[in-house]
Each structure stands twice: as C-alpha cells, then as structure tokens.
C-alpha cells in the first residue's frame, strides 16, 4: 500500500509536507505526515505515514520526516515547504523543526497553518475587554449548567422538547467553531433566547432546586437580559459573519494558498469597514430586543415579569482631586454609550484587526509575487505595470528546479499568458473535479461522495490557469517556466487540517479494543482507511500471489 502511494509522488517535480502531532489521552502520541503535490488530476493530498513520537524536539521531528521520505524513495530536496501549527518546537527560527528542515532543503517555506492562526485571532479578540471575556464565559457556563444535573435538563426538555438541535453549545479549546455556534444558538435570528430565559426563570422560581442552583439561574438570566451583554453579542455576531465563512473555507478541500490569502485580505478589509460603526450594532440590537420583547408579551404565563434592558446604566464617575496648580487634561467619559463604544466596541475590533494583520503577515513578499499569477490581476499585467522587484522572490524559489529560469523569462511568459488568457479560457469545460485526500476520506462504502473542488471553472483563479496550461499542452515549451511557478503555488500548503482529520480516523482505529496495536499495523490500517481510492485499485490476485510465497501453509490454503 505504501509503495502504491509513494509511486504516485516519486515522479512529482515538487511536494510539500503537512505535519501535526496528537497528544490525546486515548492514544499514544502520534506524528502524522501528509504530502501535498500537483499532477494532471489537480491538487493531491496523501497520508504518507503515522509514526509514534519518540521525542518532541524540532530536530527529532526533522529527522523522522527525512527518514520517512527516504524509506519511500522521495528526495527531500523536492520538498518546497511545510505547514504546521504554531507550536514553539515547530516554527522556531534557530533550533526547531522548520530551521532543521531548511538545513537539509534550503529555501523551503514554513507556512503557519491559516486555520490555527484564525483560531488564535478569535481567542485573542475574546479575551479583552472584560465584557467580551464575560460574554463567552457566561455562554459556556450556561451550557454546562444544564448538563450538570438531569433535573435541570428535564426542565429544559419540558420547554424546548426532545429536538437535538435545541441544545446549547459549550465552548471547547479545540473546537474552532464553538464560540460562533454558542453565540448564535442564543442571540442568532433563530436562536433560543426566549427559551433560555423561560427555563432560567422557571428554575429560579421553583422550590425543587437548591438555593445555589436558583441563584445561578437568576444570575444567568440577568446577564443575558443586560443591554451591554446584548450589544457585545452583536459586535461578535458581526465579526463572525465575516470570519466565519473564511474559517470554514480554510478547513475545506482543494484550495490554494493564493485564494486563501485573498480571502484573508478581504476579511480584514470588511472588518475595517465596521471598525467604527457602533451605530450598526445598536440597530441590530434594537431589532433583536423589539422582536424578543414581542414574543415575551405574547406568552400567556402568570407572574412572568421579565423586561429586556434597552439602555446602558449611568454609573457615577469618580473625579480625581486636582492639586493646586495642576491641570487635568484627562476628562472622564460620562456618557455610557460613548464609554461602551470606546472601551468595548472599538477595542474588540481594533484587537481583531491588529491580530489578523500581524499573524498573517509572514512570507508577504512571496505572496505578493503569487498575486501576479492570479487572473484577477491580469489586466494590470497587460499594462506592463510590473514593479522592479516583482517575481524576484518567486524566481529564486523555483530556480533550483530549472536553472534556466530567470526573472525576465518568467515575466515574459506571464505577460504573454495574461494577454492570451481571454482566448485560452473559452474552451475549458464548465466543471471539473480535483480529487483530494479529504474528499477520499469522506467516501462511504459505495464510493459516491467525490466532492467537487471549490472552483467550477471560475476562470478567475490559479487552479484554472494550471488546468488550461495542461489541457493545451502549453507547459512543455510555450510556458514551461510559468507552469513551474503555478505548480509551486498550488503545491505550497496553507493549512494542515488534513492532519487533524487523520487523527479523527486514528481514534476509531486505535480504541480500547485495539489498545496493543503496534505501530506498523496501525500505520497500515490508517493508510488503507484514508487512501481508499488507492486501495481499491490494488489487484487482489497479486496480493494473494505474494502471500502464497510467505509459507507453504499459505500456499496450500490460498491455492484453488
């Protein structure tokens, strides 16, 4: 099985690696290696190995990777980049994995997984100010409050029914979507805001619960009725409406680094448009409060005295005593709405935008060169608006695969290709499939879930450009250097969520009934489970013939 997979990759001009480790209690620490390469089918991602971790240092990871590549007959010099999470032993500049790997394969690019970066951005933006942190702590505690005791859950079921979708979401550290889901389950357009209030009110006024449980219910109810909580919730709903689709795309299949970078830049631009738009938040909050208040008024229940707050409280500001001759230039903000705008709304948006710009800024020069390969920019290229340093970094990266490549030759081919693009793209089929590792993983027994790439001949992305070059055999002579540039772009990974998904398979294979499964068998089962398309191509008769040679007993039993 290993040989069948590595044979596909040996002929690849270049490849990149995606790496991750799991430290789950249920399984021994494992090290997953995913290879990404480009061939006539498009972007391919293959699980190459799953190895038990011996040491967690960057040098040991680099040595293990190079050993696996050598065992599969793959040249480490063809490795152009690696994608890992943000752990210190992965992306350190001097003595960690990326630094050690670069010593063996110079000019390889380390890509900090975009999905992990975005998750860290959301974590940073929900830590400060205190109102933001309090909101998500309340959402998490509220979900756990009902899960703690069956009596509370019974009250919940009596109000909302047995519908599994009517459940509150707790917030997990590894569930990147949990904060958005937890927020929208209550404050979304079809959320359970009224249900939560009614259940908490019922527990608060019931003598069947302890005083501590009733007090918690009252605290939770007052918190979500608070106007500042509602405003804070809608600040984050606006943020999640922008970064949520980006997060889902970064965890999807068949994407390229350039498109991811473009979507990140678009998300930052959209966030800047609402950076000082507190009025938009108030409009959304008012519409929400009016709708929820009408629903509460329509409920025919005795002693239901619940009012959703519509104003921020006016707090008395303490004035500092001024000494004789001293000038006080720091005037405190007295207006509560202005104070909330400055100290909560503006701070949340500023932290989010600053964090995204800082964390997504690595390899910016190379990504700028990649932008020249996008059809979106072909109009500017046709005007020959090339900066003096354009394509220099990209040329240096791909030059080791073809010594004839120069910055001028790459630029001339790109100029020609951009000028002919409108004619070349006309005859491309309307849709095509890009088979990837993640799509194969989702297959069922009948092999009927081959998903399409996100591109459906949009004629506006780098995948389309590469397919046009292949379709018309333009990669051989006319645009050989440009084809190498597109291969380099599409081979570089932008995330390593494929490794995360491989660990999901790992938990099914190495369970409590297979606790003593050794490494070689576990790795074989992992590859067979994930790479089903290659498994189905293997001729079973050839496998049987090989088994016959192992012993006389097998030869007798398998002969017929």
Coordinates of C-alpha atoms in Angstrom, one line a residue:
X1 CA 0.0 0.0 0.0
X2 CA 2.8 2.4 0.9
X3 CA 4.6 1.6 -2.4
X4 CA 1.4 2.3 -4.4
X5 CA 1.0 5.8 -2.8
X6 CA 4.7 6.8 -3.0
X7 CA 5.0 5.7 -6.6
X8 CA 2.5 8.5 -7.5
X9 CA 4.6 11.1 -5.8
X10 CA 8.1 10.0 -6.9
X11 CA 7.6 11.4 -10.3
X12 CA 6.3 14.8 -8.9
X13 CA 8.6 17.7 -9.6
X14 CA 8.0 19.1 -6.1
X15 CA 5.9 18.4 -3.0
X16 CA 5.2 19.9 0.4
X17 CA 4.5 18.3 3.8
X18 CA 1.8 18.9 6.4
X19 CA 2.7 17.8 9.9
X20 CA 0.9 17.6 13.2
X21 CA 1.1 15.6 16.5
X22 CA -1.7 14.4 18.7
X23 CA -1.5 14.2 22.5
X24 CA -4.9 12.6 23.1
X25 CA -5.1 10.5 26.3
X26 CA -6.8 7.7 24.5
X27 CA -4.0 7.1 22.0
X28 CA -0.2 7.3 22.3
X29 CA 1.4 10.4 20.9
X30 CA 1.3 10.1 17.1
X31 CA 3.0 12.1 14.4
X32 CA 1.1 12.5 11.1
X33 CA 2.7 13.3 7.7
X34 CA 0.6 14.5 4.8
X35 CA 2.2 15.1 1.4
X36 CA 0.7 17.7 -1.0
X37 CA 1.6 17.7 -4.7
X38 CA 0.2 18.7 -8.1
X39 CA -0.3 16.4 -11.0
X40 CA -2.7 16.1 -14.0
X41 CA -5.6 15.4 -11.6
X42 CA -5.0 18.6 -9.7
X43 CA -4.1 19.1 -6.1
X44 CA -3.4 15.9 -4.3
X45 CA -3.0 15.3 -0.6
X46 CA -1.9 11.9 0.6
X47 CA -1.3 10.4 4.0
X48 CA 2.3 9.1 3.9
X49 CA 2.9 7.9 7.4
X50 CA 1.7 7.8 11.0
X51 CA 4.7 7.4 13.5
X52 CA 4.8 7.1 17.2
X53 CA 6.5 10.2 18.7
X54 CA 9.8 9.4 20.4
X55 CA 10.9 13.0 21.2
X56 CA 9.2 16.3 20.8
X57 CA 12.2 18.4 19.8
X58 CA 12.4 20.1 16.4
X59 CA 15.5 18.1 15.4
X60 CA 13.8 14.7 16.1
X61 CA 10.8 15.7 14.0
X62 CA 13.0 16.8 11.2
X63 CA 15.0 13.5 11.4
X64 CA 11.8 11.4 11.5
X65 CA 10.4 13.2 8.4
X66 CA 13.6 12.8 6.4
X67 CA 13.7 9.1 7.4
X68 CA 10.1 8.5 6.2
X69 CA 10.8 10.3 2.9
X70 CA 13.9 8.2 2.4
X71 CA 12.0 5.0 3.1
X72 CA 9.5 5.9 0.4
X73 CA 12.2 6.8 -2.1
X74 CA 11.4 10.5 -2.0
X75 CA 14.1 13.2 -2.4
X76 CA 14.0 15.7 0.5
X77 CA 15.3 18.3 -1.9
X78 CA 12.0 18.3 -3.7
X79 CA 10.3 19.5 -0.5
X80 CA 9.4 23.1 -1.1
X81 CA 7.5 23.9 2.2
X82 CA 5.8 22.6 5.3
X83 CA 2.7 23.6 7.1
X84 CA 2.5 23.2 10.9
X85 CA 0.7 24.7 13.9
X86 CA 2.2 27.5 15.9
X87 CA 3.9 25.3 18.5
X88 CA 7.4 26.5 19.5
X89 CA 9.1 23.3 18.5
X90 CA 7.7 23.7 15.0
X91 CA 8.3 27.2 13.9
X92 CA 11.3 28.4 15.9
X93 CA 13.9 30.2 13.8
X94 CA 17.1 28.6 15.3
X95 CA 16.7 25.1 16.7
X96 CA 13.2 23.9 15.8
X97 CA 11.6 21.8 13.1
X98 CA 11.4 24.4 10.4
X99 CA 15.0 25.5 11.0
X100 CA 16.4 21.9 10.9
X101 CA 14.4 21.0 7.8
X102 CA 15.7 24.1 6.0
X103 CA 19.3 23.0 6.6
X104 CA 18.5 19.8 4.5
X105 CA 16.4 21.5 1.9
X106 CA 17.3 25.2 1.5
X107 CA 14.7 27.8 0.5
X108 CA 11.8 25.6 1.8
X109 CA 8.9 27.8 3.1
X110 CA 7.3 27.3 6.5
X111 CA 3.6 28.1 6.5
X112 CA 1.9 28.6 9.8
X113 CA -1.5 26.9 9.4
X114 CA -4.0 29.5 8.4
X115 CA -6.8 27.7 10.4
X116 CA -4.7 27.7 13.5
X117 CA -3.9 31.4 13.1
X118 CA -7.6 32.4 12.6
X119 CA -8.4 30.4 15.7
X120 CA -5.8 32.3 17.7
X121 CA -7.1 35.6 16.3
X122 CA -10.6 34.7 17.7
X123 CA -9.1 33.7 21.0
X124 CA -7.2 36.9 21.3
X125 CA -10.3 39.0 20.4
X126 CA -12.5 37.3 23.0
X127 CA -10.0 37.8 25.9
X128 CA -10.2 41.6 26.1
X129 CA -12.0 43.7 27.2
X130 CA -13.6 42.2 30.3
X131 CA -17.1 42.5 28.7
X132 CA -16.0 40.2 25.9
X133 CA -14.5 37.6 28.2
X134 CA -17.6 37.7 30.4
X135 CA -19.9 37.1 27.5
X136 CA -18.2 33.8 26.4
X137 CA -17.6 32.6 29.9
X138 CA -21.4 33.1 30.5
X139 CA -22.3 31.2 27.3
X140 CA -20.0 28.3 28.3
X141 CA -21.2 28.2 31.9
X142 CA -24.8 28.4 30.8
X143 CA -24.4 25.3 28.5
X144 CA -22.6 23.4 31.3
X145 CA -25.2 24.5 33.9
X146 CA -28.0 22.4 32.2
X147 CA -25.6 19.5 31.5
X148 CA -24.5 19.1 35.2
X149 CA -27.8 17.6 36.5
X150 CA -30.6 15.7 34.9
X151 CA -33.2 17.7 36.9
X152 CA -32.2 20.9 35.1
X153 CA -32.0 19.1 31.8
X154 CA -35.6 17.8 32.4
X155 CA -36.8 21.4 32.8
X156 CA -35.1 22.3 29.6
X157 CA -36.6 19.4 27.7
X158 CA -40.1 20.3 29.0
X159 CA -39.8 23.7 27.5
X160 CA -38.0 23.1 24.2
X161 CA -38.8 19.4 23.6
X162 CA -36.6 16.5 22.6
X163 CA -35.2 18.2 19.5
X164 CA -31.4 17.6 19.4
X165 CA -30.9 20.9 17.6
X166 CA -32.3 22.7 20.6
X167 CA -29.2 22.3 22.7
X168 CA -26.8 24.9 23.9
X169 CA -23.2 24.7 22.7
X170 CA -20.3 24.5 25.2
X171 CA -17.1 26.2 24.2
X172 CA -14.1 23.9 23.6
X173 CA -10.5 24.9 23.1
X174 CA -10.0 22.7 20.0
X175 CA -13.5 23.3 18.5
X176 CA -12.8 26.4 16.4
X177 CA -16.4 26.9 15.5
X178 CA -17.8 26.5 19.1
X179 CA -17.7 30.2 20.0
X180 CA -19.7 31.2 17.0
X181 CA -22.2 28.4 17.4
X182 CA -22.6 29.1 21.1
X183 CA -23.3 32.7 20.5
X184 CA -25.7 32.2 17.6
X185 CA -27.6 29.5 19.4
X186 CA -28.9 32.2 21.8
X187 CA -28.5 35.5 20.0
X188 CA -29.0 34.4 16.4
X189 CA -32.0 35.2 14.3
X190 CA -33.4 31.7 15.0
X191 CA -31.8 31.3 18.4
X192 CA -33.1 30.1 21.7
X193 CA -33.0 33.4 23.6
X194 CA -36.7 33.2 24.8
X195 CA -36.4 29.5 25.7
X196 CA -33.3 30.1 27.8
X197 CA -35.0 33.0 29.6
X198 CA -38.1 31.0 30.4
X199 CA -36.1 27.9 31.6
X200 CA -33.9 30.0 33.8
X201 CA -37.0 31.9 35.2
X202 CA -38.7 28.6 35.9
X203 CA -35.7 27.2 37.8
X204 CA -35.3 30.5 39.7
X205 CA -38.9 30.4 41.0
X206 CA -39.0 26.7 41.7
X207 CA -38.6 25.3 45.2
X208 CA -37.5 21.9 43.8
X209 CA -33.9 23.2 43.3
X210 CA -31.3 24.2 45.8
X211 CA -30.7 27.8 46.6
X212 CA -27.4 27.7 44.8
X213 CA -28.9 26.5 41.6
X214 CA -31.7 29.1 41.8
X215 CA -29.2 31.8 42.4
X216 CA -27.1 30.8 39.4
X217 CA -30.3 30.7 37.3
X218 CA -31.1 34.3 38.4
X219 CA -27.5 35.4 37.6
X220 CA -27.6 33.9 34.2
X221 CA -31.0 35.4 33.4
X222 CA -30.0 38.9 34.5
X223 CA -26.8 38.6 32.5
X224 CA -28.4 37.8 29.1
X225 CA -31.2 40.4 29.8
X226 CA -28.4 43.1 30.3
X227 CA -28.2 45.6 27.4
X228 CA -24.4 45.6 27.5
X229 CA -24.4 41.8 27.0
X230 CA -26.7 42.1 24.0
X231 CA -24.6 44.8 22.4
X232 CA -21.4 42.8 23.0
X233 CA -23.0 39.7 21.5
X234 CA -23.9 41.6 18.3
X235 CA -20.4 43.0 18.0
X236 CA -19.2 39.5 17.8
X237 CA -22.0 38.3 15.5
X238 CA -20.9 40.9 13.0
X239 CA -17.3 39.7 13.4
X240 CA -18.3 36.0 13.0
X241 CA -20.4 36.9 9.9
X242 CA -17.1 38.0 8.3
X243 CA -14.5 35.5 9.6
X244 CA -16.9 32.5 9.9
X245 CA -17.0 31.8 6.1
X246 CA -13.3 32.2 6.0
X247 CA -12.8 29.7 8.8
X248 CA -15.0 27.2 7.0
X249 CA -13.1 27.7 3.7
X250 CA -9.8 27.2 5.5
X251 CA -11.0 23.8 6.7
X252 CA -12.3 22.7 3.3
X253 CA -10.8 20.8 0.4
X254 CA -9.0 21.6 -2.9
X255 CA -7.9 25.2 -2.1
X256 CA -4.7 27.0 -3.0
X257 CA -2.6 29.4 -0.9
X258 CA -3.3 32.4 -3.1
X259 CA -7.0 32.1 -2.8
X260 CA -6.7 31.8 1.0
X261 CA -4.5 34.9 1.1
X262 CA -7.0 36.8 -1.0
X263 CA -9.9 35.8 1.3
X264 CA -7.9 36.8 4.4
X265 CA -7.2 40.2 2.9
X266 CA -10.9 40.6 2.0
X267 CA -11.9 39.7 5.6
X268 CA -9.5 42.3 7.0
X269 CA -10.9 44.9 4.6
X270 CA -14.5 44.1 5.7
X271 CA -13.6 44.3 9.4
X272 CA -12.1 47.7 8.8
X273 CA -15.4 48.9 7.3
X274 CA -17.2 48.2 10.6
X275 CA -14.3 49.2 12.8
X276 CA -16.1 52.4 14.0
X277 CA -19.6 51.5 13.1
X278 CA -21.2 51.3 16.5
X279 CA -24.5 52.6 15.2
X280 CA -24.9 49.4 13.1
X281 CA -24.5 47.3 16.2
X282 CA -27.2 49.3 18.0
X283 CA -29.6 48.9 15.1
X284 CA -29.2 45.1 15.2
X285 CA -29.5 45.1 19.0
X286 CA -32.7 47.2 18.9
X287 CA -34.3 45.0 16.2
X288 CA -33.4 41.9 18.3
X289 CA -34.8 43.4 21.5
X290 CA -38.1 44.5 19.9
X291 CA -38.6 41.0 18.4
X292 CA -37.8 39.2 21.7
X293 CA -40.0 41.6 23.7
X294 CA -43.0 41.0 21.5
X295 CA -42.5 37.2 21.9
X296 CA -42.4 37.6 25.7
X297 CA -45.5 39.7 25.7
X298 CA -47.4 37.1 23.7
X299 CA -46.6 34.3 26.2
X300 CA -49.6 33.7 28.5
X301 CA -47.9 32.8 31.7
X302 CA -48.7 34.1 35.2
X303 CA -46.1 36.1 37.1
X304 CA -43.9 36.5 34.1
X305 CA -42.3 39.8 34.8
X306 CA -39.3 39.9 32.5
X307 CA -38.0 43.0 30.9
X308 CA -35.1 43.2 28.4
X309 CA -33.0 46.2 29.1
X310 CA -32.8 48.8 26.4
X311 CA -30.3 51.3 27.9
X312 CA -26.9 51.2 29.5
X313 CA -26.8 52.2 33.2
X314 CA -25.4 55.6 34.1
X315 CA -22.5 55.0 36.5
X316 CA -21.3 57.7 38.7
X317 CA -17.7 58.7 37.7
X318 CA -15.2 59.4 40.4
X319 CA -13.3 62.7 39.9
X320 CA -9.7 62.7 40.9
X321 CA -8.7 65.5 43.3
X322 CA -6.6 68.2 41.5
X323 CA -3.7 69.7 43.4
X324 CA -3.0 73.3 43.4
X325 CA -1.6 74.5 40.0
X326 CA -2.2 71.1 38.4
X327 CA -4.0 70.9 35.0
X328 CA -6.3 67.9 34.5
X329 CA -6.4 67.0 30.8
X330 CA -8.0 63.6 31.2
X331 CA -11.7 64.2 31.1
X332 CA -13.6 61.0 32.0
X333 CA -16.2 59.8 29.6
X334 CA -19.6 60.3 31.3
X335 CA -22.0 59.2 28.6
X336 CA -22.5 55.4 28.9
X337 CA -23.0 54.7 25.2
X338 CA -19.8 56.6 24.3
X339 CA -17.9 54.8 27.1
X340 CA -19.1 51.5 25.8
X341 CA -18.2 52.4 22.2
X342 CA -14.6 53.4 23.2
X343 CA -13.9 50.8 25.8
X344 CA -15.7 47.8 24.3
X345 CA -16.7 48.1 20.6
X346 CA -13.6 49.9 19.4
X347 CA -11.2 47.8 21.5
X348 CA -12.7 44.5 20.2
X349 CA -12.5 45.5 16.6
X350 CA -9.0 47.0 16.9
X351 CA -7.7 43.9 18.6
X352 CA -9.2 41.6 16.0
X353 CA -7.8 43.6 13.0
X354 CA -4.4 44.1 14.6
X355 CA -4.1 40.4 15.4
X356 CA -5.1 39.3 11.9
X357 CA -2.7 41.7 10.2
X358 CA 0.2 40.7 12.5
X359 CA -0.3 36.9 12.3
X360 CA -1.0 36.7 8.6
X361 CA 2.0 38.9 7.5
X362 CA 4.6 36.1 7.2
X363 CA 6.1 35.5 3.7
X364 CA 4.4 38.6 2.5
X365 CA 7.0 39.3 -0.4
X366 CA 6.4 35.8 -1.8
X367 CA 2.7 36.1 -1.5
X368 CA 2.9 39.4 -3.4
X369 CA 4.6 37.6 -6.3
X370 CA 1.9 34.9 -6.2
X371 CA -0.7 37.7 -6.7
X372 CA 0.8 38.3 -10.1
X373 CA -0.3 34.7 -11.1
X374 CA -3.9 35.4 -10.4
X375 CA -6.2 36.2 -13.3
X376 CA -7.7 39.0 -11.2
X377 CA -4.5 41.0 -11.8
X378 CA -4.0 40.1 -15.5
X379 CA -5.5 43.4 -16.6
X380 CA -2.8 45.3 -14.7
X381 CA -0.1 42.9 -16.0
X382 CA -1.2 43.6 -19.6
X383 CA -0.5 47.2 -19.0
X384 CA 3.1 46.1 -18.0
X385 CA 2.7 47.6 -14.6
X386 CA 5.5 45.4 -13.1
X387 CA 7.4 46.8 -10.1
X388 CA 11.2 46.5 -10.3
X389 CA 11.2 43.7 -7.7
X390 CA 8.2 41.7 -8.9
X391 CA 8.7 38.0 -9.3
X392 CA 12.3 38.1 -7.9
X393 CA 11.5 36.1 -4.8
X394 CA 9.4 33.5 -6.7
X395 CA 12.1 33.1 -9.3
X396 CA 14.7 32.4 -6.5
X397 CA 12.4 29.7 -5.0
X398 CA 11.8 27.8 -8.3
X399 CA 15.2 28.2 -9.8
X400 CA 16.5 25.1 -8.2
X401 CA 14.1 23.0 -10.3
X402 CA 15.2 24.6 -13.5
X403 CA 18.4 26.5 -13.8
X404 CA 17.3 28.2 -17.0
X405 CA 14.5 30.1 -15.1
X406 CA 15.2 33.8 -14.8
X407 CA 13.1 36.7 -13.6
X408 CA 12.9 38.1 -17.2
X409 CA 11.9 34.7 -18.7
X410 CA 9.2 34.2 -16.1
X411 CA 7.9 37.8 -16.5
X412 CA 7.8 37.4 -20.3
X413 CA 5.9 34.2 -20.2
X414 CA 3.4 35.7 -17.7
X415 CA 2.9 38.7 -19.9
X416 CA 2.2 36.5 -22.9
X417 CA -0.1 34.2 -21.0
X418 CA -2.0 37.1 -19.4
X419 CA -2.6 38.8 -22.8
X420 CA -3.9 35.5 -24.3
X421 CA -5.9 34.5 -21.2
X422 CA -9.3 35.7 -22.5
X423 CA -8.9 33.4 -25.6
X424 CA -7.4 30.4 -23.8
X425 CA -10.0 30.1 -21.2
X426 CA -13.0 29.8 -23.6
X427 CA -12.9 26.1 -24.3
X428 CA -12.3 24.8 -20.8
X429 CA -15.2 22.5 -19.5
X430 CA -17.7 24.1 -17.2
X431 CA -16.8 21.9 -14.3
X432 CA -14.0 19.5 -13.2
X433 CA -13.1 17.6 -10.2
X434 CA -9.9 17.9 -8.1
X435 CA -9.6 14.8 -6.1
X436 CA -8.0 15.4 -2.7
X437 CA -7.2 13.5 0.4
X438 CA -10.0 15.0 2.4
X439 CA -12.6 14.1 -0.3
X440 CA -11.5 10.5 -0.3
X441 CA -11.7 10.3 3.5
X442 CA -15.4 11.2 3.4
X443 CA -16.3 8.4 1.0
X444 CA -18.8 5.8 2.1
X445 CA -18.7 2.1 1.1
X446 CA -20.4 2.8 -2.3
X447 CA -17.7 5.4 -3.1
X448 CA -20.3 8.0 -4.1
X449 CA -19.1 11.2 -2.2
X450 CA -16.4 12.5 -4.5
X451 CA -16.9 16.2 -3.9
X452 CA -16.0 18.8 -6.4
X453 CA -13.4 21.4 -6.0
X454 CA -14.4 24.8 -4.8
X455 CA -13.6 26.0 -8.3
X456 CA -16.1 25.2 -11.1
X457 CA -14.2 26.7 -13.9
X458 CA -14.5 30.2 -12.5
X459 CA -11.7 31.3 -14.9
X460 CA -10.6 33.6 -12.1
X461 CA -8.1 31.5 -10.0
X462 CA -4.7 29.9 -10.2
X463 CA -6.2 26.3 -10.4
X464 CA -8.0 27.3 -13.7
X465 CA -4.7 28.7 -15.1
X466 CA -2.9 25.5 -14.3
X467 CA -5.6 23.3 -15.9
X468 CA -5.5 25.5 -19.1
X469 CA -1.7 25.0 -19.3
X470 CA -2.2 21.3 -19.0
X471 CA -5.2 20.9 -21.3
X472 CA -3.5 22.5 -24.3
X473 CA 0.0 21.1 -23.5
X474 CA 1.3 24.6 -23.0
X475 CA 3.6 23.5 -20.2
X476 CA 6.1 21.8 -22.5
X477 CA 7.5 24.6 -24.5
X478 CA 5.4 27.8 -24.6
X479 CA 5.0 28.4 -20.8
X480 CA 7.3 25.9 -19.2
X481 CA 8.7 28.4 -16.6
X482 CA 5.2 29.7 -15.8
X483 CA 3.9 26.2 -15.3
X484 CA 6.6 25.6 -12.8
X485 CA 5.5 28.7 -10.9
X486 CA 1.9 27.6 -10.9
X487 CA 3.0 24.1 -9.6
X488 CA 5.0 25.8 -6.9
X489 CA 2.0 28.0 -5.9
X490 CA -0.5 25.1 -5.8
X491 CA 1.9 22.7 -4.0
X492 CA 2.5 25.1 -1.1
X493 CA 0.0 24.2 1.7
X494 CA -1.9 26.9 3.5
X495 CA -3.3 24.7 6.3
X496 CA -2.7 21.3 7.9
X497 CA -6.3 20.4 8.8
X498 CA -5.8 17.2 6.8
X499 CA -3.6 16.0 9.7
X500 CA -6.3 16.9 12.2
X501 CA -8.8 14.8 10.2
X502 CA -6.4 11.9 10.1
X503 CA -6.3 11.9 13.9
X504 CA -10.1 11.6 13.9
X505 CA -9.7 8.4 11.9
X506 CA -6.9 7.3 14.4
X507 CA -9.4 7.4 17.3
X508 CA -11.6 5.0 15.5
X509 CA -8.8 2.6 14.7
X510 CA -6.9 2.6 18.0
X511 CA -9.7 2.3 20.5
X512 CA -9.8 0.4 23.8
X513 CA -10.3 -2.9 22.0
X514 CA -7.1 -2.3 20.0
X515 CA -5.0 -0.8 22.7
X516 CA -2.0 -3.0 21.9
X517 CA -2.0 -2.4 18.2
X518 CA 1.7 -2.0 17.1
X519 CA 2.9 0.9 15.0
X520 CA 3.4 -0.8 11.7
X521 CA -0.1 -2.3 11.7
X522 CA -1.7 0.9 12.9
X523 CA 0.0 2.8 10.1
X524 CA -1.1 0.3 7.5
X525 CA -4.7 0.4 8.8
X526 CA -4.6 4.3 8.7
X527 CA -3.4 4.4 5.1
X528 CA -5.9 1.8 4.0
X529 CA -8.8 3.7 5.8
X530 CA -7.9 7.1 4.4
X531 CA -6.5 6.3 1.0
X532 CA -9.4 4.2 -0.2
X533 CA -9.1 5.1 -3.8
X534 CA -5.6 3.6 -4.0
X535 CA -6.7 0.6 -2.0
X536 CA -9.5 -0.1 -4.5
X537 CA -7.0 0.0 -7.4
X538 CA -4.9 -2.8 -6.0
X539 CA -5.3 -6.2 -7.7
X540 CA -6.3 -8.7 -5.1
X541 CA -4.9 -11.6 -7.1
X542 CA -1.5 -10.1 -7.0
X543 CA -1.8 -9.7 -3.2
X544 CA -2.8 -13.4 -2.9
X545 CA 0.1 -14.4 -5.0
X546 CA 2.5 -12.5 -2.8
X547 CA 1.0 -14.1 0.3
X548 CA 1.5 -17.6 -1.1
X549 CA 5.2 -17.1 -1.2
X550 CA 5.4 -16.4 2.6
X551 CA 4.9 -20.1 3.7
X552 CA 3.9 -23.5 2.5
X553 CA 0.7 -23.4 4.6
X554 CA -0.4 -20.1 3.0
X555 CA 0.4 -21.5 -0.4
X556 CA -1.8 -24.6 0.2
X557 CA -4.7 -22.7 1.8
X558 CA -4.8 -19.9 -0.9
X559 CA -4.4 -22.1 -3.9
X560 CA -7.5 -23.2 -5.7

